[in-house]
Amino acid sequence: MPEVSGGRLVGREAELGRLLALLGEAAAGRPVVALVSGDAGVGKTRLVTELSVEARARGCAVLTGRCAELADTVPYLPLADALRDAAAGPLAGGPLLDALAARPVLSRLLPDVDGGQPPGRDVPGLAQQQLFGAALGMLTELAEASPVLLVLEDLHWADRSTRDLVTFLSRALHRERLAIVVTYRTDDMYRRHPLRPVVAELTRLPSVTTVALGPLNASAMAEHLTSLSGGLLDAATLDSLITRAEGNAYYAEELLAASASGSELPAGLADLLLARTEKLSPEAQQVLRAAAVTGRRVDDELARQASGLAGPEYDDAVREAVAHQLLVPDGERGYAFRHALLREAIYADLLPGERTRLHARLAELLADEGRLAEVPGTAAELAHHSLASHDIPGAFAASVAAGREAERLAAPAEAHRHYDLALSLWERVEDPEKLSGMGRGKLAFRSALTAADDGDIPRAVHQLRRLISFLGEGDSDDPVLFCRASERLAYFLLDIDEDAQAIAAAEAAVDALPEEPPRWERARALATHARALLSMEDEAPARSRAEQALAAARAASAPWVEADSLVTLGQLSEWAGRIEEAVGLFTRALQQARSAGVLGVELRAAFQLARMQLESGDLVAASRTAHEGVRRAEDAGVGLAPYGYDLQYVHYLAHYQAGEWEHAQVLADGFATRVTSAAEARLSAMALFLEVARDRPAVADRRTWLEPFFVTDHFTEYIGRGLLAEHALWHGDGETAVAQAEATIGASEAWDPGYRPGVIRPAAVGLCAVADQAWQARAAGDAERASAAAEKASRLVRIARQGAAYPQRPNFVLGVDGRGWLARAEAEWRRAQGDNDPAAWQAVVDAFGPGFVYETARSRYRLAEALAEAGRRDEAQQELLLAVEVADRIGARPLRSALSGLARRARLADRAAPGAAGRSSGQPGGAAAGRPLAGLTDREVEVLRLLAAGQSNREIGAELFIATKTASVHVSNILAKLGAASRTEAAAIAHAQGLGPSAQRNR
Ligand SMILES: Nc1ncnc2c1ncn2[C@@H]1O[C@H](COP(=O)(O)OP(=O)(O)O)[C@@H](O)[C@H]1O
Ligand SMILES: [Mg+2]
């Protein structure tokens, strides 16, 4: 019979070219993801195989994993597949084994490897994030040695955890030399297929490209068939094959194989495939049927036993199937169907009884203990076969085992699904406790926890509520479980801001157990109760609970609960204004959590400590604590988990505040712009601190991606809008600045009702804009507008003062940043009232103190201005130069140009160089301005600039710190020098000479 595969690749030059170009991109450090889609048999596998060959030739490391139809409940199958193949293949000697050895979470996916302890589960979802982080870390490490091509085939069959992993990787890629190519079948993608939303989401990412494979055209098909048949086809046959195959390479091959055997061709591919198998011996057919039920890659041993054939008979049968190209050898220990469609056709053709028997046989074989322990995913397959053979007790027991295994592999979605199935079968089996090794309550509890791990908090809450009422009925003979379920319920309720209900649930958890004997469950319930009570205005109950939790944790030797309670106590000390005590408690909590090895608490403690250090102005300690925390989080792969990303921004803010902007910039550049999750959005918003202060073009890009998150995440909105307000201010757009500042205050309130210290800064920014408006109105003699602005200023300063008073926490002491911004709000408010008081600005400079380098410089700018207005020129000059020095050093461009503007207006020097005093360099009068202005002094050019902007003498005077009368003298001189008959003519000359109003007003 003719060769039916392995012919030359035809008709895919364009697609292969695109994929190779993408590979080139990846190799250059611009990671890519390609989604290759098309009908079954159209040539997806063939295309990525060609790509892989070429990639290897170019020195890439290639990892390939496949999903399998029967195994969508096996967690991370394609990743496990890829790792297993690679670990056995040529990559093994290279960096792969090292990369794996450093990441036990991943090793657990491989057979026969003891991955050590399962990851800590003190924070929901942490385990899975660790696995994702480990996968990314491993690929990154491999990509340092050579570019990496990761191929994941047949994603339409993927399990939920794999889909999430692909999404995670696609988002997280940054500069790795990595190309990820996935394939999926479009003919299988029914409307509610779970891959659909994933594809939709992925294609929105800039790094993702789609490559849709359509039918091959007629000439490609002709070439394909001709080469396969060795040129033996006559034109008429060729024509009819091309027409029937509809551009599908695989269909064409099967048609060719069937036509070569000379019989009549059946209609439809499935019939065609079956007709071909019917030509085989009964034994070979039996092997194929057993293999079709086995599903994924056909394990030789399994297939032999399932077929019921004796050794030599079986070997002959397999040889026959291979000779007919129905099976192909695959790896060391098995076979695969040459195409999935063939397996599907054979499976669909099984008689119902036959199918059930085969599933039952496989279930029997898989139930082997050794196999269950060694080959990851076996329990899930066992559950599948048991269910398909209507073996309810078997399916029940296997589902529980599969749930456990999925938990161990950090695949909460699959774990939840298995536990849920087992729960639904509970009443249909005899002696379920014995089969599952646990009570119904415990099973429900695990099901709920895995739902939460998977991010489905509402489902976890729902399940826990049912469980609690189930336990509460009857005599509740399991108070420990009742306590744990209630405690977790409280914890999750806090997560979704159901504070009152959380308090009640935590209280029930505490009450469920007696004080003696000491138990960690009760200690933890106390700790969670204390956390829930933090939401109350009265701090006493929370403190007393936290202290009880501390004592109970010690008695029960539960150091992680102890650490957690210490964090809570630290927060209470902070609110009570006892800062040193708070720092001490956070420090102890951090040490304790670290030595107890509980990452979740450790990161919470590190964040609180670093934040506290930042607020109390100890920037060096803050950056050190946060840096260490970030390292720990990233090592564990949880850099974007709660507290992980919090530590990232505290680290960055510490450097930003200290004026170490080189370092801060590196960190900000690491915060993704094209954000797709709330955690990324929060970091990107944080990056704006620096990018607005440097007026970098990135601001616009970040804004575009951030705005959708303003709707869904108040914290992102609060940070983002607050900085966009400042951006508008630097660009002289006071209206926008006020609007954004007000929206920022709104976001802060929506996020946490009532005015908090967080509103001080946006209020001060709004005040700055309003003070400008008041000042301009006053200068223009518009008393009405001036008093409206002053009115608005009073409203804003009240908000700032109330935020500072923090009525919910009356003893709270503001941090350095808070005090600085409050002082600024007060100074701006005075300026808005027409009282630009140097003392008020000096207070701002003092409040920030020299450690807060940028804010101090920014305050000196206003101080210099106020001094100039007061006629204290020497002092103004001094402050201005201090600010200039900082602005130049750290690259604070908008501040720098505001300082130049001030220098120009007030006739001060804006650089320290000797002899430059009194002249502002370069600006006016120079070559660009041309002849007509050549006769003007620098001062007159300034006056003309303002005149051309339509300002009155009075406004000019105010702007330039001179009397209105002096301004009018300047104007007369200018008119004379220019030979202009009127202000309008003078303005026209100025415009003609390119002397418009400066781009930035920066008052
Ligand atoms: N462009 C092509 N040129 C030559 N043969 C092809 C081409 N595309 C697919 N084939 C062959 O057709 C068969 C089915 O292709 P495959 O890649 O397995 O399809 P898919 O993965 O899309 O289901 C294979 O034998 C393959 O070698
Ligand atoms: Mg394929």
mmCIF file with all atom_site columns, C-alpha atoms in Angstrom, residues 608-711:
data_model
loop_
_atom_site.group_PDB
_atom_site.id
_atom_site.type_symbol
_atom_site.label_atom_id
_atom_site.label_alt_id
_atom_site.label_comp_id
_atom_site.label_asym_id
_atom_site.label_entity_id
_atom_site.label_seq_id
_atom_site.pdbx_PDB_ins_code
_atom_site.Cartn_x
_atom_site.Cartn_y
_atom_site.Cartn_z
_atom_site.occupancy
_atom_site.B_iso_or_equiv
_atom_site.pdbx_formal_charge
_atom_site.auth_seq_id
_atom_site.auth_comp_id
_atom_site.auth_asym_id
_atom_site.auth_atom_id
_atom_site.pdbx_PDB_model_num
ATOM 1   C CA . GLN A 1 608 ? 2.833   45.718 56.958 1.00 0.00 ? 608 GLN A CA 1
ATOM 2   C CA . LEU A 1 609 ? 6.324   46.274 58.279 1.00 0.00 ? 609 LEU A CA 1
ATOM 3   C CA . ALA A 1 610 ? 7.654   47.806 55.068 1.00 0.00 ? 610 ALA A CA 1
ATOM 4   C CA . ARG A 1 611 ? 4.584   50.008 54.718 1.00 0.00 ? 611 ARG A CA 1
ATOM 5   C CA . MET A 1 612 ? 4.937   51.157 58.303 1.00 0.00 ? 612 MET A CA 1
ATOM 6   C CA . GLN A 1 613 ? 8.619   51.950 57.793 1.00 0.00 ? 613 GLN A CA 1
ATOM 7   C CA . LEU A 1 614 ? 7.782   53.879 54.662 1.00 0.00 ? 614 LEU A CA 1
ATOM 8   C CA . GLU A 1 615 ? 5.125   55.885 56.447 1.00 0.00 ? 615 GLU A CA 1
ATOM 9   C CA . SER A 1 616 ? 7.295   56.653 59.390 1.00 0.00 ? 616 SER A CA 1
ATOM 10  C CA . GLY A 1 617 ? 9.929   57.973 57.020 1.00 0.00 ? 617 GLY A CA 1
ATOM 11  C CA . ASP A 1 618 ? 12.515  55.233 57.421 1.00 0.00 ? 618 ASP A CA 1
ATOM 12  C CA . LEU A 1 619 ? 12.983  54.820 53.704 1.00 0.00 ? 619 LEU A CA 1
ATOM 13  C CA . VAL A 1 620 ? 16.134  52.724 53.918 1.00 0.00 ? 620 VAL A CA 1
ATOM 14  C CA . ALA A 1 621 ? 14.530  50.151 56.191 1.00 0.00 ? 621 ALA A CA 1
ATOM 15  C CA . ALA A 1 622 ? 11.344  50.182 54.102 1.00 0.00 ? 622 ALA A CA 1
ATOM 16  C CA . SER A 1 623 ? 13.168  49.411 50.897 1.00 0.00 ? 623 SER A CA 1
ATOM 17  C CA . ARG A 1 624 ? 15.228  46.722 52.588 1.00 0.00 ? 624 ARG A CA 1
ATOM 18  C CA . THR A 1 625 ? 12.214  44.969 54.114 1.00 0.00 ? 625 THR A CA 1
ATOM 19  C CA . ALA A 1 626 ? 10.191  45.221 50.940 1.00 0.00 ? 626 ALA A CA 1
ATOM 20  C CA . HIS A 1 627 ? 13.047  44.086 48.735 1.00 0.00 ? 627 HIS A CA 1
ATOM 21  C CA . GLU A 1 628 ? 13.555  40.977 50.817 1.00 0.00 ? 628 GLU A CA 1
ATOM 22  C CA . GLY A 1 629 ? 9.808   40.300 50.793 1.00 0.00 ? 629 GLY A CA 1
ATOM 23  C CA . VAL A 1 630 ? 9.635   40.667 47.019 1.00 0.00 ? 630 VAL A CA 1
ATOM 24  C CA . ARG A 1 631 ? 12.484  38.231 46.651 1.00 0.00 ? 631 ARG A CA 1
ATOM 25  C CA . ARG A 1 632 ? 10.722  35.683 48.843 1.00 0.00 ? 632 ARG A CA 1
ATOM 26  C CA . ALA A 1 633 ? 7.446   36.151 46.975 1.00 0.00 ? 633 ALA A CA 1
ATOM 27  C CA . GLU A 1 634 ? 9.070   35.861 43.580 1.00 0.00 ? 634 GLU A CA 1
ATOM 28  C CA . ASP A 1 635 ? 11.071  32.800 44.531 1.00 0.00 ? 635 ASP A CA 1
ATOM 29  C CA . ALA A 1 636 ? 7.796   31.171 45.441 1.00 0.00 ? 636 ALA A CA 1
ATOM 30  C CA . GLY A 1 637 ? 6.184   32.401 42.236 1.00 0.00 ? 637 GLY A CA 1
ATOM 31  C CA . VAL A 1 638 ? 3.674   34.640 43.986 1.00 0.00 ? 638 VAL A CA 1
ATOM 32  C CA . GLY A 1 639 ? 4.973   38.060 42.967 1.00 0.00 ? 639 GLY A CA 1
ATOM 33  C CA . LEU A 1 640 ? 1.547   39.040 41.677 1.00 0.00 ? 640 LEU A CA 1
ATOM 34  C CA . ALA A 1 641 ? -0.470  37.483 44.485 1.00 0.00 ? 641 ALA A CA 1
ATOM 35  C CA . PRO A 1 642 ? -1.837  39.689 47.283 1.00 0.00 ? 642 PRO A CA 1
ATOM 36  C CA . TYR A 1 643 ? 1.045   40.963 49.453 1.00 0.00 ? 643 TYR A CA 1
ATOM 37  C CA . GLY A 1 644 ? 3.418   39.897 46.659 1.00 0.00 ? 644 GLY A CA 1
ATOM 38  C CA . TYR A 1 645 ? 2.529   42.853 44.475 1.00 0.00 ? 645 TYR A CA 1
ATOM 39  C CA . ASP A 1 646 ? 1.965   45.040 47.549 1.00 0.00 ? 646 ASP A CA 1
ATOM 40  C CA . LEU A 1 647 ? 5.581   44.451 48.502 1.00 0.00 ? 647 LEU A CA 1
ATOM 41  C CA . GLN A 1 648 ? 6.651   45.253 44.953 1.00 0.00 ? 648 GLN A CA 1
ATOM 42  C CA . TYR A 1 649 ? 5.134   48.693 45.064 1.00 0.00 ? 649 TYR A CA 1
ATOM 43  C CA . VAL A 1 650 ? 6.329   49.496 48.573 1.00 0.00 ? 650 VAL A CA 1
ATOM 44  C CA . HIS A 1 651 ? 9.851   48.649 47.432 1.00 0.00 ? 651 HIS A CA 1
ATOM 45  C CA . TYR A 1 652 ? 9.477   50.965 44.463 1.00 0.00 ? 652 TYR A CA 1
ATOM 46  C CA . LEU A 1 653 ? 7.841   53.758 46.463 1.00 0.00 ? 653 LEU A CA 1
ATOM 47  C CA . ALA A 1 654 ? 10.647  53.716 49.019 1.00 0.00 ? 654 ALA A CA 1
ATOM 48  C CA . HIS A 1 655 ? 13.162  54.439 46.261 1.00 0.00 ? 655 HIS A CA 1
ATOM 49  C CA . TYR A 1 656 ? 10.871  56.928 44.594 1.00 0.00 ? 656 TYR A CA 1
ATOM 50  C CA . GLN A 1 657 ? 10.409  58.912 47.788 1.00 0.00 ? 657 GLN A CA 1
ATOM 51  C CA . ALA A 1 658 ? 14.116  58.832 48.537 1.00 0.00 ? 658 ALA A CA 1
ATOM 52  C CA . GLY A 1 659 ? 14.843  60.351 45.143 1.00 0.00 ? 659 GLY A CA 1
ATOM 53  C CA . GLU A 1 660 ? 16.641  57.205 43.993 1.00 0.00 ? 660 GLU A CA 1
ATOM 54  C CA . TRP A 1 661 ? 14.944  57.421 40.676 1.00 0.00 ? 661 TRP A CA 1
ATOM 55  C CA . GLU A 1 662 ? 17.340  55.348 38.629 1.00 0.00 ? 662 GLU A CA 1
ATOM 56  C CA . HIS A 1 663 ? 16.447  52.365 40.724 1.00 0.00 ? 663 HIS A CA 1
ATOM 57  C CA . ALA A 1 664 ? 12.780  53.313 40.947 1.00 0.00 ? 664 ALA A CA 1
ATOM 58  C CA . GLN A 1 665 ? 12.682  53.607 37.162 1.00 0.00 ? 665 GLN A CA 1
ATOM 59  C CA . VAL A 1 666 ? 14.022  50.091 36.710 1.00 0.00 ? 666 VAL A CA 1
ATOM 60  C CA . LEU A 1 667 ? 11.279  48.817 39.006 1.00 0.00 ? 667 LEU A CA 1
ATOM 61  C CA . ALA A 1 668 ? 8.579   50.874 37.284 1.00 0.00 ? 668 ALA A CA 1
ATOM 62  C CA . ASP A 1 669 ? 9.707   49.582 33.904 1.00 0.00 ? 669 ASP A CA 1
ATOM 63  C CA . GLY A 1 670 ? 9.064   46.111 35.271 1.00 0.00 ? 670 GLY A CA 1
ATOM 64  C CA . PHE A 1 671 ? 5.407   46.943 35.943 1.00 0.00 ? 671 PHE A CA 1
ATOM 65  C CA . ALA A 1 672 ? 3.510   45.835 32.853 1.00 0.00 ? 672 ALA A CA 1
ATOM 66  C CA . THR A 1 673 ? 1.720   48.501 30.840 1.00 0.00 ? 673 THR A CA 1
ATOM 67  C CA . ARG A 1 674 ? -0.666  46.214 29.001 1.00 0.00 ? 674 ARG A CA 1
ATOM 68  C CA . VAL A 1 675 ? -2.389  45.113 32.134 1.00 0.00 ? 675 VAL A CA 1
ATOM 69  C CA . THR A 1 676 ? -4.930  42.321 32.193 1.00 0.00 ? 676 THR A CA 1
ATOM 70  C CA . SER A 1 677 ? -5.449  41.718 35.905 1.00 0.00 ? 677 SER A CA 1
ATOM 71  C CA . ALA A 1 678 ? -6.196  43.878 38.916 1.00 0.00 ? 678 ALA A CA 1
ATOM 72  C CA . ALA A 1 679 ? -2.798  43.119 40.442 1.00 0.00 ? 679 ALA A CA 1
ATOM 73  C CA . GLU A 1 680 ? -0.999  44.272 37.314 1.00 0.00 ? 680 GLU A CA 1
ATOM 74  C CA . ALA A 1 681 ? -3.252  47.299 37.066 1.00 0.00 ? 681 ALA A CA 1
ATOM 75  C CA . ARG A 1 682 ? -2.393  48.363 40.600 1.00 0.00 ? 682 ARG A CA 1
ATOM 76  C CA . LEU A 1 683 ? 1.304   48.129 39.856 1.00 0.00 ? 683 LEU A CA 1
ATOM 77  C CA . SER A 1 684 ? 0.943   50.016 36.601 1.00 0.00 ? 684 SER A CA 1
ATOM 78  C CA . ALA A 1 685 ? -0.951  52.772 38.397 1.00 0.00 ? 685 ALA A CA 1
ATOM 79  C CA . MET A 1 686 ? 1.903   52.946 40.899 1.00 0.00 ? 686 MET A CA 1
ATOM 80  C CA . ALA A 1 687 ? 4.402   53.361 38.055 1.00 0.00 ? 687 ALA A CA 1
ATOM 81  C CA . LEU A 1 688 ? 2.666   56.660 37.302 1.00 0.00 ? 688 LEU A CA 1
ATOM 82  C CA . PHE A 1 689 ? 4.181   58.251 40.404 1.00 0.00 ? 689 PHE A CA 1
ATOM 83  C CA . LEU A 1 690 ? 7.493   58.299 38.635 1.00 0.00 ? 690 LEU A CA 1
ATOM 84  C CA . GLU A 1 691 ? 6.299   58.619 35.090 1.00 0.00 ? 691 GLU A CA 1
ATOM 85  C CA . VAL A 1 692 ? 4.133   61.640 35.830 1.00 0.00 ? 692 VAL A CA 1
ATOM 86  C CA . ALA A 1 693 ? 6.936   63.234 37.837 1.00 0.00 ? 693 ALA A CA 1
ATOM 87  C CA . ARG A 1 694 ? 9.222   62.714 34.837 1.00 0.00 ? 694 ARG A CA 1
ATOM 88  C CA . ASP A 1 695 ? 6.546   63.411 32.248 1.00 0.00 ? 695 ASP A CA 1
ATOM 89  C CA . ARG A 1 696 ? 7.374   60.261 30.371 1.00 0.00 ? 696 ARG A CA 1
ATOM 90  C CA . PRO A 1 697 ? 5.457   59.277 27.251 1.00 0.00 ? 697 PRO A CA 1
ATOM 91  C CA . ALA A 1 698 ? 4.510   56.008 28.977 1.00 0.00 ? 698 ALA A CA 1
ATOM 92  C CA . VAL A 1 699 ? 1.843   57.928 30.893 1.00 0.00 ? 699 VAL A CA 1
ATOM 93  C CA . ALA A 1 700 ? -0.560  57.961 27.938 1.00 0.00 ? 700 ALA A CA 1
ATOM 94  C CA . ASP A 1 701 ? -0.102  54.253 27.286 1.00 0.00 ? 701 ASP A CA 1
ATOM 95  C CA . ARG A 1 702 ? -0.590  53.286 30.873 1.00 0.00 ? 702 ARG A CA 1
ATOM 96  C CA . ARG A 1 703 ? -3.677  55.432 31.088 1.00 0.00 ? 703 ARG A CA 1
ATOM 97  C CA . THR A 1 704 ? -5.285  53.700 28.098 1.00 0.00 ? 704 THR A CA 1
ATOM 98  C CA . TRP A 1 705 ? -4.828  50.300 29.676 1.00 0.00 ? 705 TRP A CA 1
ATOM 99  C CA . LEU A 1 706 ? -5.705  51.406 33.178 1.00 0.00 ? 706 LEU A CA 1
ATOM 100 C CA . GLU A 1 707 ? -8.955  53.183 32.524 1.00 0.00 ? 707 GLU A CA 1
ATOM 101 C CA . PRO A 1 708 ? -11.071 50.017 32.175 1.00 0.00 ? 708 PRO A CA 1
ATOM 102 C CA . PHE A 1 709 ? -9.844  48.996 35.629 1.00 0.00 ? 709 PHE A CA 1
ATOM 103 C CA . PHE A 1 710 ? -11.028 52.265 37.156 1.00 0.00 ? 710 PHE A CA 1
ATOM 104 C CA . VAL A 1 711 ? -14.520 50.837 36.866 1.00 0.00 ? 711 VAL A CA 1
#
